[in-house]
């Protein structure tokens, strides 16, 4: 694989890789993207959808081509590194980042920005439910304090941030592929996902309008970055969600 920062993708689950592949190669209506090259290969026909790890390296290469300027891709013989694509997505979403921030930190900033946007559609009851699920307790509740506390929890990472990432990635996967994430759900997680289905769904629809305006490449890179962030964090925390 050309990009070591994405080496963890080689060990991801088949279904998570299939979701990422579909985000990269298929339009929202399920037809292959006009500029993608992967679905026409022998390797794709032999391995999709049952052996996605075999496709992981070429899938990343395809994603990187979407993340770069066509002429620049020709000159360097490949697309930009994931770090460059991620920073471009963050800039497009008006996320404030520092030059020394790691990919993982920028992914968290992106999630925090998405929460900032989505929180505007959430009721006080939904905010309180989210605080309960994240283990955040305020002595005196106010909407402003709740949003600030949740922003901080997402920014700092850890299990609270991962739970929010699951909600966002699940909503995007459903919106784009018709399938949610494959999670061994328990009652608590099922409730967690259902509580935010409404506001997350509305926010994803609104986000997609912005992405459409931004251009075809962002229809791939923005949701793919969220799926990649989920796949990065899943080995650390998935067991806690299903315990």
PDB file of N, CA and C in Angstrom, residues 2 16 26-27 30 39 50 76 78 96 104 125 148 165 183 190 198 205 208 210 213 233 237:
ATOM      1  N   UNK A   2       0.571   2.214  -0.813  1.00  0.00           N
ATOM      2  CA  UNK A   2       1.421   3.378  -0.977  1.00  0.00           C
ATOM      3  C   UNK A   2       1.382   4.323   0.206  1.00  0.00           C
ATOM      4  N   UNK A  16     -16.846  -3.388   6.498  1.00  0.00           N
ATOM      5  CA  UNK A  16     -16.389  -1.994   6.557  1.00  0.00           C
ATOM      6  C   UNK A  16     -15.647  -1.616   5.277  1.00  0.00           C
ATOM      7  N   UNK A  26     -19.268   4.097  -6.212  1.00  0.00           N
ATOM      8  CA  UNK A  26     -20.664   4.157  -6.657  1.00  0.00           C
ATOM      9  C   UNK A  26     -21.308   5.503  -6.368  1.00  0.00           C
ATOM     10  N   UNK A  27     -22.142   5.962  -7.298  1.00  0.00           N
ATOM     11  CA  UNK A  27     -22.970   7.132  -7.046  1.00  0.00           C
ATOM     12  C   UNK A  27     -24.076   6.757  -6.072  1.00  0.00           C
ATOM     13  N   UNK A  30     -26.374   4.014  -6.894  1.00  0.00           N
ATOM     14  CA  UNK A  30     -25.825   2.669  -7.001  1.00  0.00           C
ATOM     15  C   UNK A  30     -25.085   2.378  -8.293  1.00  0.00           C
ATOM     16  N   UNK A  39     -14.200  -0.709 -10.571  1.00  0.00           N
ATOM     17  CA  UNK A  39     -15.219  -1.741 -10.782  1.00  0.00           C
ATOM     18  C   UNK A  39     -15.054  -2.483 -12.106  1.00  0.00           C
ATOM     19  N   UNK A  50     -17.052 -10.369  -1.405  1.00  0.00           N
ATOM     20  CA  UNK A  50     -16.731 -11.310  -0.336  1.00  0.00           C
ATOM     21  C   UNK A  50     -15.298 -11.297   0.165  1.00  0.00           C
ATOM     22  N   UNK A  76       2.683  13.197 -10.910  1.00  0.00           N
ATOM     23  CA  UNK A  76       3.322  12.398  -9.851  1.00  0.00           C
ATOM     24  C   UNK A  76       3.016  10.915  -9.981  1.00  0.00           C
ATOM     25  N   UNK A  78       0.308   9.300  -9.232  1.00  0.00           N
ATOM     26  CA  UNK A  78      -0.655   8.812  -8.236  1.00  0.00           C
ATOM     27  C   UNK A  78      -1.342  10.003  -7.593  1.00  0.00           C
ATOM     28  N   UNK A  96     -10.888  24.400  11.820  1.00  0.00           N
ATOM     29  CA  UNK A  96      -9.632  25.036  12.211  1.00  0.00           C
ATOM     30  C   UNK A  96      -8.636  23.963  12.650  1.00  0.00           C
ATOM     31  N   UNK A 104      -5.327  11.794  12.993  1.00  0.00           N
ATOM     32  CA  UNK A 104      -6.357  11.415  13.958  1.00  0.00           C
ATOM     33  C   UNK A 104      -6.954  12.632  14.645  1.00  0.00           C
ATOM     34  N   UNK A 125     -34.055  17.684  24.615  1.00  0.00           N
ATOM     35  CA  UNK A 125     -34.153  16.306  25.069  1.00  0.00           C
ATOM     36  C   UNK A 125     -33.081  15.438  24.407  1.00  0.00           C
ATOM     37  N   UNK A 148     -21.391  23.030  24.591  1.00  0.00           N
ATOM     38  CA  UNK A 148     -19.968  23.223  24.880  1.00  0.00           C
ATOM     39  C   UNK A 148     -19.352  21.960  25.490  1.00  0.00           C
ATOM     40  N   UNK A 165     -18.815   9.195  16.485  1.00  0.00           N
ATOM     41  CA  UNK A 165     -18.327   8.783  15.175  1.00  0.00           C
ATOM     42  C   UNK A 165     -19.170   7.652  14.609  1.00  0.00           C
ATOM     43  N   UNK A 183     -22.729  -3.679  12.874  1.00  0.00           N
ATOM     44  CA  UNK A 183     -22.326  -3.625  14.277  1.00  0.00           C
ATOM     45  C   UNK A 183     -23.133  -4.666  15.040  1.00  0.00           C
ATOM     46  N   UNK A 190     -28.536   0.254  20.087  1.00  0.00           N
ATOM     47  CA  UNK A 190     -29.689   0.438  19.216  1.00  0.00           C
ATOM     48  C   UNK A 190     -30.444   1.721  19.585  1.00  0.00           C
ATOM     49  N   UNK A 198     -33.150  10.990  13.418  1.00  0.00           N
ATOM     50  CA  UNK A 198     -33.817  12.136  12.807  1.00  0.00           C
ATOM     51  C   UNK A 198     -32.877  13.286  12.523  1.00  0.00           C
ATOM     52  N   UNK A 205     -28.479  15.082   4.892  1.00  0.00           N
ATOM     53  CA  UNK A 205     -29.109  15.567   3.664  1.00  0.00           C
ATOM     54  C   UNK A 205     -28.643  16.982   3.340  1.00  0.00           C
ATOM     55  N   UNK A 208     -25.069  16.915   2.180  1.00  0.00           N
ATOM     56  CA  UNK A 208     -24.919  16.419   0.815  1.00  0.00           C
ATOM     57  C   UNK A 208     -25.207  17.512  -0.211  1.00  0.00           C
ATOM     58  N   UNK A 210     -24.413  20.630   0.169  1.00  0.00           N
ATOM     59  CA  UNK A 210     -23.165  21.394   0.132  1.00  0.00           C
ATOM     60  C   UNK A 210     -22.101  20.643  -0.660  1.00  0.00           C
ATOM     61  N   UNK A 213     -22.602  20.871  -4.403  1.00  0.00           N
ATOM     62  CA  UNK A 213     -22.178  22.175  -4.915  1.00  0.00           C
ATOM     63  C   UNK A 213     -20.655  22.242  -5.007  1.00  0.00           C
ATOM     64  N   UNK A 233     -10.706   3.934  14.406  1.00  0.00           N
ATOM     65  CA  UNK A 233     -11.030   3.880  15.834  1.00  0.00           C
ATOM     66  C   UNK A 233     -11.693   2.578  16.264  1.00  0.00           C
ATOM     67  N   UNK A 237     -12.390   0.526  20.322  1.00  0.00           N
ATOM     68  CA  UNK A 237     -13.575   0.757  21.142  1.00  0.00           C
ATOM     69  C   UNK A 237     -14.774  -0.122  20.830  1.00  0.00           C
TER      70      UNK A 237
END
